[in-house]
Coordinates of C-alpha atoms (C1' of nucleotides) in Angstrom, one line a residue:
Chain O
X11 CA -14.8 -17.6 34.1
X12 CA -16.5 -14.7 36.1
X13 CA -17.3 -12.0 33.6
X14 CA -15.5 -9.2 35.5
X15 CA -12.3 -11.5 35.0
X16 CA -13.2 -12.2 31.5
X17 CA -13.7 -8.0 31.0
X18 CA -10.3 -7.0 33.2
X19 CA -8.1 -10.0 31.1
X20 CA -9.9 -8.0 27.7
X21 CA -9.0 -4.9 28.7
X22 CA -5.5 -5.8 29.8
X23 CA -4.7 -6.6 25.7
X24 CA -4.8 -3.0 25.2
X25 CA -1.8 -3.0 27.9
X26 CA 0.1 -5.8 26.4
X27 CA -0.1 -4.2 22.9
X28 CA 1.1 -0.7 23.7
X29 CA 4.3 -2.4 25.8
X30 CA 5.3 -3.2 23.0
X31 CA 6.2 -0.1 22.0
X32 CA 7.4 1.9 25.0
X33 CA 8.3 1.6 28.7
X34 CA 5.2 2.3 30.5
X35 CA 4.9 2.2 34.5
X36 CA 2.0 1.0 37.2
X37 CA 0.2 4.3 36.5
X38 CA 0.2 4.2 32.5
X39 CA -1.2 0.8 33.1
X40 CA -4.0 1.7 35.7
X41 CA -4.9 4.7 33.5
X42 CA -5.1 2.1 30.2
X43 CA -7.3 -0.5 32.1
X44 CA -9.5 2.0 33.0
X45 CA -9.6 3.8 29.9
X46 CA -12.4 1.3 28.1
X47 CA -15.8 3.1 28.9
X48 CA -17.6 0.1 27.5
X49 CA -17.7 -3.2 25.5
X50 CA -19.8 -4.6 23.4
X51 CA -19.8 -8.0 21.4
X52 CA -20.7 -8.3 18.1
X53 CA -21.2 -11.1 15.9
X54 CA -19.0 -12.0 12.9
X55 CA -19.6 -10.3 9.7
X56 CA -20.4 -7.2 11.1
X57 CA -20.2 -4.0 9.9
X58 CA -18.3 -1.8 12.4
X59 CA -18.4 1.4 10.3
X60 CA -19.0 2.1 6.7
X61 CA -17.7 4.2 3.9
X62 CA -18.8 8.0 4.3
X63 CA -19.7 8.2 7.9
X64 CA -17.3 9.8 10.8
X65 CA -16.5 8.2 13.5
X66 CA -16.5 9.8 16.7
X67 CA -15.1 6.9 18.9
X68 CA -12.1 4.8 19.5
X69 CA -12.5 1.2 20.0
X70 CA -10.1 -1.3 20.7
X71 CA -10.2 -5.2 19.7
X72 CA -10.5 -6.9 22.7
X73 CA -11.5 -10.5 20.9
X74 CA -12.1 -11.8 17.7
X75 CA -10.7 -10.5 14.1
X76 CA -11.6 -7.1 12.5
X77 CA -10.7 -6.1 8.8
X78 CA -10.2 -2.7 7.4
X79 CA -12.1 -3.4 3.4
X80 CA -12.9 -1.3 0.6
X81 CA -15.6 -3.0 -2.0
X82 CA -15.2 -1.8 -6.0
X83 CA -18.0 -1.7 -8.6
X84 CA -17.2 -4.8 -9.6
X85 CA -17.7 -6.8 -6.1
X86 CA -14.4 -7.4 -5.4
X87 CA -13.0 -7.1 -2.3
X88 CA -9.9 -5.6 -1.3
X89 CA -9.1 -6.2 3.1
X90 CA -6.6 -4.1 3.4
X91 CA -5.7 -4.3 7.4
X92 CA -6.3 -6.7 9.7
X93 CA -7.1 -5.9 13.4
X94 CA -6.2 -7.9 16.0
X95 CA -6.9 -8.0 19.9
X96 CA -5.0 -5.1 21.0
X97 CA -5.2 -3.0 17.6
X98 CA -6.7 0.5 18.1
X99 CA -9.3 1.3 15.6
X100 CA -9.8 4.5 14.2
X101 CA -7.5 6.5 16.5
X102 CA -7.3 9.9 14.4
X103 CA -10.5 8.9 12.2
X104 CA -12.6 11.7 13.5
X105 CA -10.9 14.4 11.6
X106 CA -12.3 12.4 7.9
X107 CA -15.3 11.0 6.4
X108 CA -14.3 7.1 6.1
X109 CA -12.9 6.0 2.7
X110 CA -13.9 2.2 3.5
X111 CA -15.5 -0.3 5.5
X112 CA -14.2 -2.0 8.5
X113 CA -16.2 -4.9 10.1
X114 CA -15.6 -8.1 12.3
X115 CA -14.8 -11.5 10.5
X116 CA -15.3 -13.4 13.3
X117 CA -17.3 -12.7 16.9
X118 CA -15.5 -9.9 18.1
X119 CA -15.6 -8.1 21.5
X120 CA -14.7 -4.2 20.8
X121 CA -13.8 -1.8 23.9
X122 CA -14.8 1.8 23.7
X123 CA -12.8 4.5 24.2
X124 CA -14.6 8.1 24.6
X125 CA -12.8 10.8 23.0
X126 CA -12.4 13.3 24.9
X127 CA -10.6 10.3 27.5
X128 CA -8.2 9.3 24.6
X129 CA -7.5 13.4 23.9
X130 CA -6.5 13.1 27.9
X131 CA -4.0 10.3 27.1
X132 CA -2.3 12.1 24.4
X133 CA -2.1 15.6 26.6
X134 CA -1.5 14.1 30.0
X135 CA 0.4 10.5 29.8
X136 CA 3.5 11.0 27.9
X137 CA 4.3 7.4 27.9
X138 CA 1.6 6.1 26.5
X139 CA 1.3 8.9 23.9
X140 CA 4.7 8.1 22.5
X141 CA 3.6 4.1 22.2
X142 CA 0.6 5.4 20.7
X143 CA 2.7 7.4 18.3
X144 CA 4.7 4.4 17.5
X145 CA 1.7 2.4 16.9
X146 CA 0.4 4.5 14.5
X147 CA 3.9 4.3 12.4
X148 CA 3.9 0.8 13.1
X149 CA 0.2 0.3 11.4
X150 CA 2.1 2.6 8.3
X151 CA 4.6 0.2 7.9
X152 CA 2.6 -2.3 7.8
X153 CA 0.7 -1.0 5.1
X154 CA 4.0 -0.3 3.3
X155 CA 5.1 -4.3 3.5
X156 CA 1.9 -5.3 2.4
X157 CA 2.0 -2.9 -0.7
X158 CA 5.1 -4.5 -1.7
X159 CA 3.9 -8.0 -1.2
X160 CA 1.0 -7.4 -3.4
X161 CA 3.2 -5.6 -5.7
X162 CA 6.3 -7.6 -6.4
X163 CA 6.2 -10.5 -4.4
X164 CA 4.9 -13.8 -6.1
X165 CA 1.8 -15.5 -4.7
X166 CA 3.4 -17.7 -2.7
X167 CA 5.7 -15.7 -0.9
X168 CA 2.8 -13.1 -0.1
X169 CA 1.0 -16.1 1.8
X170 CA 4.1 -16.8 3.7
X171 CA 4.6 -13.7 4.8
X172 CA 1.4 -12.6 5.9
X173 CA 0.8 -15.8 7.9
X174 CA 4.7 -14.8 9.3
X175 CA 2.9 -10.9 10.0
X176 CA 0.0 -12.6 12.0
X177 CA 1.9 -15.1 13.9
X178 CA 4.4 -12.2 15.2
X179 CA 1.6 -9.8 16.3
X180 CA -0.5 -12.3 18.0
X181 CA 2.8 -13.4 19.6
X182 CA 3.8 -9.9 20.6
X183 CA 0.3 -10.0 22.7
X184 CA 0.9 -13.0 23.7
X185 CA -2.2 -15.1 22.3
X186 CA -0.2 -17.7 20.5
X187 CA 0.9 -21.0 22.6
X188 CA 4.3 -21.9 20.9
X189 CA 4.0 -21.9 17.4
X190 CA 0.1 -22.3 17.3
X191 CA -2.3 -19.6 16.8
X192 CA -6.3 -19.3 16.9
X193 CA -7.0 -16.8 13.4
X194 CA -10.3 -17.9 12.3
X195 CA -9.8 -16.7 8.9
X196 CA -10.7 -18.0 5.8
X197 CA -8.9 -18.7 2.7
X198 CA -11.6 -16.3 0.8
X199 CA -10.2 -13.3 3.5
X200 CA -6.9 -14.6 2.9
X201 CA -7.4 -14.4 -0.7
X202 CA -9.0 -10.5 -0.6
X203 CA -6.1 -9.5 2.0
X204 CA -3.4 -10.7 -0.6
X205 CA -5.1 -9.9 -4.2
X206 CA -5.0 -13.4 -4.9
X207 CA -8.4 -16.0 -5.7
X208 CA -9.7 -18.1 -3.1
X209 CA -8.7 -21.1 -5.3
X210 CA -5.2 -20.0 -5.5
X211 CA -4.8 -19.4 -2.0
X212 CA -6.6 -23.4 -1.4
X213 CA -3.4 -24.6 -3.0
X214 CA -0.8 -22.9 -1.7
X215 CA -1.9 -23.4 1.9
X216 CA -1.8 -27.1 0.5
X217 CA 1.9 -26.8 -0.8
X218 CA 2.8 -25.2 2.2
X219 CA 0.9 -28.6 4.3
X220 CA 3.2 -30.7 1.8
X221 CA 6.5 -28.6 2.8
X222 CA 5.7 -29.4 6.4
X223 CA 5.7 -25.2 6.5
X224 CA 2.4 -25.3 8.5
X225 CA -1.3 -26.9 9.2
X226 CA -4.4 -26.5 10.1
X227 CA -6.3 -27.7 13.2
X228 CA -9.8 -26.6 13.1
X229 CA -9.2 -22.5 12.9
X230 CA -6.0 -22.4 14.5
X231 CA -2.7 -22.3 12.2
X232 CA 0.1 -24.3 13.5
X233 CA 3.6 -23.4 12.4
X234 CA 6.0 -26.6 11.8
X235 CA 8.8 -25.1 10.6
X236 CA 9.1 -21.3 11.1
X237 CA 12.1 -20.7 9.9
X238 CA 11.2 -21.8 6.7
X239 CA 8.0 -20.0 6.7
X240 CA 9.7 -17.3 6.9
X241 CA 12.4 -18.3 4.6
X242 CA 9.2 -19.0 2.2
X243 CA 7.9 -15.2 2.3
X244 CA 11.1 -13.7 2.7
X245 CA 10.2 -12.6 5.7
X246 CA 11.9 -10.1 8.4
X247 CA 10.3 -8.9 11.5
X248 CA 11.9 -5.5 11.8
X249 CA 9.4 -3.6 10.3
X250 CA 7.1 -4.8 13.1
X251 CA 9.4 -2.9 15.5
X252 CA 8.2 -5.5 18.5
X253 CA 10.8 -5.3 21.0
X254 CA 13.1 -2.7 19.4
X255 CA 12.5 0.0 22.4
X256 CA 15.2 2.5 21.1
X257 CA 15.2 4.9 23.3
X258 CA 15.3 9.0 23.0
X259 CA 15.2 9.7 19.0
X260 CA 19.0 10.2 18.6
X261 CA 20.3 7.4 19.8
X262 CA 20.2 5.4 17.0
X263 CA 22.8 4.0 15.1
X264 CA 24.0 5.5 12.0
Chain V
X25 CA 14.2 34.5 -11.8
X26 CA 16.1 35.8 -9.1
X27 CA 16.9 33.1 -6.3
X28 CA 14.7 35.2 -4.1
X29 CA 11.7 35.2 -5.5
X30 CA 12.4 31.6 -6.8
X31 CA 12.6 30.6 -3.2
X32 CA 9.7 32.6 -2.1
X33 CA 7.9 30.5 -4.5
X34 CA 9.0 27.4 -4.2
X35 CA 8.4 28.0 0.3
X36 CA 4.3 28.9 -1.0
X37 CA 3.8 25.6 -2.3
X38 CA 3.9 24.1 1.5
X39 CA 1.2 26.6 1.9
X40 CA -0.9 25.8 -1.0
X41 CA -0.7 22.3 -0.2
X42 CA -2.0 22.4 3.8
X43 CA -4.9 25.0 2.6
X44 CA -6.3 21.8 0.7
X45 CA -7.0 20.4 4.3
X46 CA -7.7 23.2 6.3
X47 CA -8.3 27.1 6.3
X48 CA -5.4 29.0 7.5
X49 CA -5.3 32.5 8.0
X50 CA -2.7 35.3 7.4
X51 CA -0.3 34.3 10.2
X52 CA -0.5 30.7 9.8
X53 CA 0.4 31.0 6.1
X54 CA 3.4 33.7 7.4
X55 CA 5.0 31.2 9.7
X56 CA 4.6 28.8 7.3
X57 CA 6.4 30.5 5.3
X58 CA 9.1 31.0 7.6
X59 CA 9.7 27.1 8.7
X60 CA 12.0 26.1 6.3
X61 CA 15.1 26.7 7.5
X62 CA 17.2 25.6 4.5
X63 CA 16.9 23.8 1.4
X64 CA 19.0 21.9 -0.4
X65 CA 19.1 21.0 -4.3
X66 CA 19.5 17.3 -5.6
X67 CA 19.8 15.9 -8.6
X68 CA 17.5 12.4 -9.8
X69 CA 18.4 9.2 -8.3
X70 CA 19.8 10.5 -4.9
X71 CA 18.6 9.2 -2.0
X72 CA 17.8 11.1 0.9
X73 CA 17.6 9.0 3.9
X74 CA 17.8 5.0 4.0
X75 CA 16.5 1.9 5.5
X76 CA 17.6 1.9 9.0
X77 CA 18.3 5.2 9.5
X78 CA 16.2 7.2 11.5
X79 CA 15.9 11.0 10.1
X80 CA 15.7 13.8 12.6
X81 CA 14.7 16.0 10.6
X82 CA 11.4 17.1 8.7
X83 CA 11.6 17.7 4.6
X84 CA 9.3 19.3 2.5
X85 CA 9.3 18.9 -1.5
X86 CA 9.8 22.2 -3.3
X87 CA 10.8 21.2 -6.9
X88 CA 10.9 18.0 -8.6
X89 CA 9.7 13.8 -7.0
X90 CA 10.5 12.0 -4.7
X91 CA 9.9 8.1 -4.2
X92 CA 9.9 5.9 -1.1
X93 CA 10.6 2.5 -2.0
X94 CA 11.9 -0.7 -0.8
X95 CA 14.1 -3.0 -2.9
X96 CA 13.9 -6.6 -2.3
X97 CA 16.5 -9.5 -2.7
X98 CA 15.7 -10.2 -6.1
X99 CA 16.3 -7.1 -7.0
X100 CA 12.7 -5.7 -7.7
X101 CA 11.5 -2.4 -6.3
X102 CA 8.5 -1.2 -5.2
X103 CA 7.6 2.3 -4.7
X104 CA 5.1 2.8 -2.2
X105 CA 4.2 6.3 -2.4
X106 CA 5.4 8.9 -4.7
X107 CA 6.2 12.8 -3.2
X108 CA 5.1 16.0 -5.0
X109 CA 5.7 19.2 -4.5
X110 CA 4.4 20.5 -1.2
X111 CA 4.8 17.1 0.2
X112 CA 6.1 16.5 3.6
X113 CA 8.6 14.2 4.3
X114 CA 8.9 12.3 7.8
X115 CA 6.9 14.1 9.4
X116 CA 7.1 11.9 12.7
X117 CA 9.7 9.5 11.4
X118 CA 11.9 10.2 14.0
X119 CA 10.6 7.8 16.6
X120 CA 11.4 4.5 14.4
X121 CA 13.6 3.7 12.3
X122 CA 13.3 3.7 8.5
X123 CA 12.0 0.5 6.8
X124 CA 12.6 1.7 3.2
X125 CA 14.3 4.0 1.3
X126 CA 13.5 7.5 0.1
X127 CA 15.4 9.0 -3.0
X128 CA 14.7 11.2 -5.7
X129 CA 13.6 10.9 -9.0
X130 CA 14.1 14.1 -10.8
X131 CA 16.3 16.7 -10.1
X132 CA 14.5 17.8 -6.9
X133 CA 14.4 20.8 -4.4
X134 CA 14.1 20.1 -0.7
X135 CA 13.3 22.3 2.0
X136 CA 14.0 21.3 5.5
X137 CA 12.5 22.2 8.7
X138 CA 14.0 21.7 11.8
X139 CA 12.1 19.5 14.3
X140 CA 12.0 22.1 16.8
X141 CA 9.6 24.7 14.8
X142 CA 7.9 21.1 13.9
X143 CA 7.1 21.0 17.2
X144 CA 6.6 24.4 18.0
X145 CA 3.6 24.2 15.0
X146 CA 1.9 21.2 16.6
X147 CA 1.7 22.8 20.0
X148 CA 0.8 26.5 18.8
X149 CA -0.4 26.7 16.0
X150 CA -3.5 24.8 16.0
X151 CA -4.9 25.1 12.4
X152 CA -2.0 24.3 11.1
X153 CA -1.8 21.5 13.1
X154 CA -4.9 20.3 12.6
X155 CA -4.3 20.7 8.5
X156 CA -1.0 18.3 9.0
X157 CA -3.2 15.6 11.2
X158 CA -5.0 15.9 7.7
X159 CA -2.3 15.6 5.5
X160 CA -1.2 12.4 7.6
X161 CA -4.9 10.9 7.0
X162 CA -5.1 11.4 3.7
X163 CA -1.7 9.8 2.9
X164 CA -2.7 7.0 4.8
X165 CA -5.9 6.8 2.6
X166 CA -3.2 7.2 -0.7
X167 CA -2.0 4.1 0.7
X168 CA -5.3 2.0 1.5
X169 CA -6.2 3.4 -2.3
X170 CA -3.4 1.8 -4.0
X171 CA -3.3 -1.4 -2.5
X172 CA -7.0 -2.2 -3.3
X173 CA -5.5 -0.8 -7.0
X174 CA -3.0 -3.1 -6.6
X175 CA -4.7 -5.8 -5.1
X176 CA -8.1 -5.9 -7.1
X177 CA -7.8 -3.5 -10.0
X178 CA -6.5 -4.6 -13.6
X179 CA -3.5 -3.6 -15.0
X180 CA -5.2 -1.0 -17.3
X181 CA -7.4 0.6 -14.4
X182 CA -4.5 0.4 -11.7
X183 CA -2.3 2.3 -14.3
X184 CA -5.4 4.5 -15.3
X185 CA -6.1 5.0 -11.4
X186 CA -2.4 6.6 -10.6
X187 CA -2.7 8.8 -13.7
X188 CA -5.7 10.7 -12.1
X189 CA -4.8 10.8 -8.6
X190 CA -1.1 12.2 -9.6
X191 CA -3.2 14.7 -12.0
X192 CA -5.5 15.6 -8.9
X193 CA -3.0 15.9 -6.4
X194 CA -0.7 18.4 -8.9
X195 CA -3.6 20.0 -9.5
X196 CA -4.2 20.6 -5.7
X197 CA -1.1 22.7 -5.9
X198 CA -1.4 24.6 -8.4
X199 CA 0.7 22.7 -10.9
X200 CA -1.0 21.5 -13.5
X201 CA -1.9 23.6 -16.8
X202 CA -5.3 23.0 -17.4
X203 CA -5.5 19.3 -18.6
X204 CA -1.5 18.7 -18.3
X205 CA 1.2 18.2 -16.0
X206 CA 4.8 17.8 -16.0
X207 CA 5.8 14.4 -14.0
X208 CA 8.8 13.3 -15.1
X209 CA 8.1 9.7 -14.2
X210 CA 9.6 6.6 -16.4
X211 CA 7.5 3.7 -17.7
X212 CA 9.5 1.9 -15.4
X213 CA 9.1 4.0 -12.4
X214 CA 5.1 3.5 -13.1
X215 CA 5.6 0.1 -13.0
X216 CA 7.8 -0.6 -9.5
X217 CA 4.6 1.9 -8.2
X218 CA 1.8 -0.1 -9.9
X219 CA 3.6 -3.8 -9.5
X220 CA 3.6 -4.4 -13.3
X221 CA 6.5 -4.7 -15.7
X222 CA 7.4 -1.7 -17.7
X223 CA 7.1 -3.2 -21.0
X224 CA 3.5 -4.0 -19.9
X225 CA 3.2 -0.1 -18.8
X226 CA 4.2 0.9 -22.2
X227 CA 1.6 -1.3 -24.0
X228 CA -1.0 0.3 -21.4
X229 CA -0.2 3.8 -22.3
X230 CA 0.0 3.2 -25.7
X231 CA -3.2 1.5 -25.4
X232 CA -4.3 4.9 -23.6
X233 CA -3.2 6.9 -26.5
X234 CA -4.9 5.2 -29.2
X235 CA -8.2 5.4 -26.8
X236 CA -7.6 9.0 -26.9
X237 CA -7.4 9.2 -23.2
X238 CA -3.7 10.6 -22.3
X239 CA -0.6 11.5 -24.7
X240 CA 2.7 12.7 -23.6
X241 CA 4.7 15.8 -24.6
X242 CA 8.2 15.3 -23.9
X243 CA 8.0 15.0 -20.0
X244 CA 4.4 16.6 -19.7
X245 CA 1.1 14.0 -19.2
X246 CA -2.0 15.6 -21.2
X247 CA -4.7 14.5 -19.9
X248 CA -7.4 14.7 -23.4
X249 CA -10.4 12.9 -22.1
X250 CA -10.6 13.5 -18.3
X251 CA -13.7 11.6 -17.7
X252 CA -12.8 8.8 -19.9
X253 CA -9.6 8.4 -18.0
X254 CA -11.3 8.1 -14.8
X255 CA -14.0 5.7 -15.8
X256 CA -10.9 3.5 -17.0
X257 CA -9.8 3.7 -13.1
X258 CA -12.6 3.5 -11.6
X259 CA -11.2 7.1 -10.4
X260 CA -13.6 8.8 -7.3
X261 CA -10.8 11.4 -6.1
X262 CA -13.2 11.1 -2.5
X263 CA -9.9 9.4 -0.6
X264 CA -7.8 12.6 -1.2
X265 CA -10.2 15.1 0.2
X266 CA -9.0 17.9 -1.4
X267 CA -11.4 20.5 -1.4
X268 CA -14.2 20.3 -3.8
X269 CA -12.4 20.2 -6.8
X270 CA -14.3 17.6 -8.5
X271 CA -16.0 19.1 -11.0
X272 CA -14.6 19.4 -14.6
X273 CA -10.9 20.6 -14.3
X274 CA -11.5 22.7 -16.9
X275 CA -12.1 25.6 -14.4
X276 CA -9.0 25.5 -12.7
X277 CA -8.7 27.5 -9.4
X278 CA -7.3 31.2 -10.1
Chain T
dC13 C1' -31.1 -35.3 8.8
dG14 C1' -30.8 -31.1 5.9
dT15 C1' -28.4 -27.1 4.8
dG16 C1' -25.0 -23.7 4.0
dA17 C1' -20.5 -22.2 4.3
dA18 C1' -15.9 -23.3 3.6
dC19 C1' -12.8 -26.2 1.5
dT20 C1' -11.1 -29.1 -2.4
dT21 C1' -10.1 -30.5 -7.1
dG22 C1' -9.8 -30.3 -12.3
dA23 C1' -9.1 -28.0 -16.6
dG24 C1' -9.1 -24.4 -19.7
dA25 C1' -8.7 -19.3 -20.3
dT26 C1' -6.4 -15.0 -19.5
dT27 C1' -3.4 -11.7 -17.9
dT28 C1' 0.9 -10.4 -17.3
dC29 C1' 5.8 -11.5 -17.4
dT30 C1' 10.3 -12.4 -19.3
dC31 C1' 13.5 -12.4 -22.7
dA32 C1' 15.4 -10.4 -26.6
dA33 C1' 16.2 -7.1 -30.0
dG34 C1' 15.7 -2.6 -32.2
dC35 C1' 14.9 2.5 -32.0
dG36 C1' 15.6 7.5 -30.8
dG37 C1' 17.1 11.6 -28.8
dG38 C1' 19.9 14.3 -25.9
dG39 C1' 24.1 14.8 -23.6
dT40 C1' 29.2 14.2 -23.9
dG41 C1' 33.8 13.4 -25.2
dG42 C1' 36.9 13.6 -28.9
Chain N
dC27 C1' 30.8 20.0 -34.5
dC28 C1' 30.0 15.4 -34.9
dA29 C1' 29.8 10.6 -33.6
dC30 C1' 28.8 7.8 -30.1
dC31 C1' 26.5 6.0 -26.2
dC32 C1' 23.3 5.4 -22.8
dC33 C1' 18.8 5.5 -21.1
dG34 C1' 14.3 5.2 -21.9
dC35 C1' 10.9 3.8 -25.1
dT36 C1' 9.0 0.2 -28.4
dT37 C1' 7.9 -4.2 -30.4
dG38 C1' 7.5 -9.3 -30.8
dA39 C1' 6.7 -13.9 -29.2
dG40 C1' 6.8 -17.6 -26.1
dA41 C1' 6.3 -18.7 -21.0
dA42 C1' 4.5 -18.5 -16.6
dA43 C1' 1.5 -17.4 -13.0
dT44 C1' -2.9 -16.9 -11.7
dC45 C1' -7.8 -16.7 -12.6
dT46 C1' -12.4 -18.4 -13.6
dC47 C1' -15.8 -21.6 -14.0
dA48 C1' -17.7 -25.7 -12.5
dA49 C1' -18.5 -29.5 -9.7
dG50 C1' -17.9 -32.3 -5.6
dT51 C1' -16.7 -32.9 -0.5
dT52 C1' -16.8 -32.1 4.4
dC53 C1' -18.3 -30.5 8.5
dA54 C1' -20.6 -27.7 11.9
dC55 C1' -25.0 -26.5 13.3
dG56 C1' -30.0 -26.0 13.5

DNA sequence: CGTGAACTTGAGATTTCTCAAGCGGGGTGG
DNA sequence: CCACCCCGCTTGAGAAATCTCAAGTTCACG
């Protein structure tokens, strides 16, 4: 593959992603594809940006896995967001000093977007600054299911669910084939994503391998029965809002 | 108190909260003061707005707490964030729909502003809006804080951890009395925030009296050995950005 | 081949939960 | 005005989930 194919399939993710969550036409499109100033690969287990500092760019995963951790006195490690192809990265972050560390857990390809060209989007392209809007509520409640996981969900269910979350959001930009997807994580990540040990998370990936839930081939996580996954981590897709374009605000149900 | 001066109060709080995140001047503070529209008293255990609904309009805590929390099918709750006076409410919440629930849990004050002025503040009122971009960052950091509590952090230092940011973030508007502060939250409460039992919260606190760390007065929280409390939680009040208020509380703010 | 990272397995230790029962104070109905 | 009742707090003890430590295996890669 020629590498200005390779670049405009990368850059089309960002596309694919904010479709998601609002109409956009030919022109939001042309303005999003060029909207990447540059990209750069790094390699995995790579600090992106640290704790303290300010970022003054927006990047967007292209490829590979990024995680959003924070590291306590004692060594442990909490991730507490996953990025995915697609996933903005600090979109508002300039305004605060970072309160944790994101970096890549696999190779990654990041796309750059200058400032001053995303303040553009948000002035200029109402379209896309609504689905960016949305995004960023989007990432909340994400945040909001995993703090209940963590919270009052048993292990078990916790695992479930998160590999439920991935599956959906690498399906809503369209990187799974069928019921097959390509996270390299490992059960370690896994473990500091959930607050559970690495150990722990071994055997319930096993349990899940004996319910005929899922498998592993190589890095990719193959879903045999995701209905039951699902059923497993009492999961429900709605607070991913993929594919529930309501349209004006007021035109909701009661 | 008169119910005007009462209100005129309770309205200042918004202010004294967004001057933690950016200066204001004289007319910003003015038309803050003028937002609120109405407000509306409630007593404890009411919600205000529900999963699936899809609030169009913007709240502001005057008086009392609120929780956002989602209940499970098992029946266990977790509360993911926890509203003081001076907090806003859905502040963009009208573009999705709700994926929890939001209720009270004391007697409570609400003051609501209508999403027009909302508007109107983002798009003219700069400082102001750049304080609220704050306010949004900062919760979001509240969240990334407790799920690394949640997720990494013992019982003891999770429980420990919420005791000091609630102190810090009463503090932060002007409601704490020296050392102590009046949350009327329930062991139980503590626990559906924390993901532990209550009967294990109990033991904790009890475990924090006898340290000599806490004590409670009726409803009140005394805090008697600030910087033993925060070593027990690892406490770095960095995530909430609020000022620079981190040198001993015993010099409160005039 | 050699090496390291990730995965696997076993077993005991620990934290936290659950169930169950008793206590206490403030609000309420008689 | 008092007794009662409910909610929140407290205490005890066994049970369950999960962790930690430790050792062994596999596999990709240099």
């Amino acid at each position: 593959m020629c590498a200005a194919c390779s670049a405009g399939a990368a850059m089309s993710i960002l596309v694919r992603h904010l479709e998601n969550f609002g109409a956009l036409d030919d022109r939001d499109r042309e303005t999003l594809r060029r909207i990447i100033a540059r990209t750069k690969d790094l390699p995995a287990d790579h600090d992106i940006a640290r704790e303290g500092e300010c970022p003054i760019e927006c990047a967007v995963v292209l490829e590979g896995l990024v995680a959003r951790y924070k590291l306590l006195p004692s060594g442990k490690r909490q991730i507490v967001a996953f990025h995915i192809p697609g996933d903005m990265i600090d979109l508002h972050g300039f305004l605060l000093r970072l309160d944790h560390n994101i970096g890549t857990l696999t190779t990654t390809k990041l796309g750059y977007i200058p400032h001053e060209a995303l303040n553009h989007l948000l002035t200029n392209w109402p379209r896309i600054c609504r689905a960016l809007w949305r995004v960023a509520l989007v990432d909340a409640a994400i945040f909001r299911e995993r703090l209940t996981s963590i919270g009052r969900r048993s292990a078990a269910e916790r695992l479930a669910h998160l590999l439920c979350e991935l599956f959906c959001r690498y399906r809503a930009v369209g990187l799974t084939d069928n019921l097959a997807l390509d996270v390299a994580v490992t059960q370690a990540e896994l473990g500091d994503a959930l607050g559970l040990s690495y150990v722990h998370v071994n055997r319930l990936l096993q349990t899940f391998r004996g319910e005929g839930l899922i498998r592993f081939r190589g890095t990719t996580l193959v879903i045999d029965d995701w209905p039951g996954l699902k059923r497993r981590g009492e999961f429900n897709d709605g607070y991913l809002h993929v594919g529930d374009l309501t349209g004006e605000p007021g035109s909701e149900r009661s």
